[in-house]
C-alpha positions as a Markdown table, in Angstrom:
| # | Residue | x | y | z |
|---|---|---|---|---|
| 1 | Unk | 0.0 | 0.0 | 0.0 |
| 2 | Unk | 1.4 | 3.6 | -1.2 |
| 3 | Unk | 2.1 | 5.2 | 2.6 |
| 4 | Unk | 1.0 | 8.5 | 0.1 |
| 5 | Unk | -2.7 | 6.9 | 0.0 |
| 6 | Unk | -5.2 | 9.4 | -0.6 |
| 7 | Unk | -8.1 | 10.0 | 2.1 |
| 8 | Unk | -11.2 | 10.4 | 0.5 |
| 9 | Unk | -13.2 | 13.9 | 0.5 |
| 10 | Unk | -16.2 | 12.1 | 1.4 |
| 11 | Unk | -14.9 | 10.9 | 4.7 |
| 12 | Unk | -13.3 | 14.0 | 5.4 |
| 13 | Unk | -16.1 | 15.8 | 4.7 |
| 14 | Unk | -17.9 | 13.3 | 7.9 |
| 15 | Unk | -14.9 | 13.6 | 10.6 |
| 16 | Unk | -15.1 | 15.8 | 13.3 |
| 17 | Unk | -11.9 | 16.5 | 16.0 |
| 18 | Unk | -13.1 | 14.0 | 18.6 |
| 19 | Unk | -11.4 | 16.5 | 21.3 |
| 20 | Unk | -12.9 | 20.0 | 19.9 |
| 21 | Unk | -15.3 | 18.8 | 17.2 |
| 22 | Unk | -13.5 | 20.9 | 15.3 |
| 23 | Unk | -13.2 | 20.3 | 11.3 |
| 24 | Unk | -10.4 | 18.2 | 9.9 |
| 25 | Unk | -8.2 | 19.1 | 6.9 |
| 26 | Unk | -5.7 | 16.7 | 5.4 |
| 27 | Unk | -2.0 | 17.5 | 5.5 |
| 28 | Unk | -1.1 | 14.7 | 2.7 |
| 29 | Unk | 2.6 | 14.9 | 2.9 |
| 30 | Unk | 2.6 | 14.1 | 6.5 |
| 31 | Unk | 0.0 | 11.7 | 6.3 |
| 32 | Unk | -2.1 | 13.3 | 9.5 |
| 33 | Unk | -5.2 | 14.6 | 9.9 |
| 34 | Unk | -5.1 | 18.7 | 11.3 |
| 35 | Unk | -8.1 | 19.7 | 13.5 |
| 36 | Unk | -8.6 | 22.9 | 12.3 |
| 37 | Unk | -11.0 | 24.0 | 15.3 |
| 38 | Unk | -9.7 | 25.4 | 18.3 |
| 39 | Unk | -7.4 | 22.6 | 19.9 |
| 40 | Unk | -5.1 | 22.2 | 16.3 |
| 41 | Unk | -4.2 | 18.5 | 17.1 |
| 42 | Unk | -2.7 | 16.3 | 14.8 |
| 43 | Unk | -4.0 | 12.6 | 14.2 |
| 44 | Unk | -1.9 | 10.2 | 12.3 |
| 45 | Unk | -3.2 | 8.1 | 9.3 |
| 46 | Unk | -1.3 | 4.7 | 9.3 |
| 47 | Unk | -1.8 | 2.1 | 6.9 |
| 48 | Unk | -3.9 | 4.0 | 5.3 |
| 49 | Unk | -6.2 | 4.8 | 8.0 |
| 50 | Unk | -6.7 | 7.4 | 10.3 |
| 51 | Unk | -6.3 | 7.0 | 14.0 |
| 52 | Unk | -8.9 | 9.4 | 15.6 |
| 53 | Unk | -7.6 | 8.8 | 19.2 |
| 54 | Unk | -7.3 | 12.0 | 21.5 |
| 55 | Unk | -4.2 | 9.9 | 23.6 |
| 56 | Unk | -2.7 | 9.2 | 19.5 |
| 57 | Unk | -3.1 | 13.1 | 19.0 |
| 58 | Unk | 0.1 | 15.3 | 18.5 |
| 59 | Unk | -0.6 | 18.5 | 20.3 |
| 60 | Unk | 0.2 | 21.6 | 18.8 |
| 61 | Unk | 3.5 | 23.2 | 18.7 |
């Protein structure tokens, strides 16, 4: 599986930060998943598939 998989708009257009509720937007080259509400965590996608776990979450810099 190309670790550059695409996620679909569909689903993003469906997942919601599960900290915040925030939107999420799709940082492709780092294969994570941005909250772009008010907490700005970072969920990684491996294997393809994104891990939407709050303890999984890289906080913001």
């Amino acid at each position: 599986m190309d670790s550059r998989e695409e996620i679909s708009q569909e689903l993003l257009a469906i997942l919601a930060c599960p900290a915040c509720k925030g939107d999420i937007e799709y940082a492709r080259e780092d294969q994570k998943l941005i909250c772009a509400g008010e907490c700005k965590r970072r969920y990684p996608i491996r294997d393809g598939i994104p891990v939407m776990l709050i303890d999984e979450a890289e906080l913001p810099t």
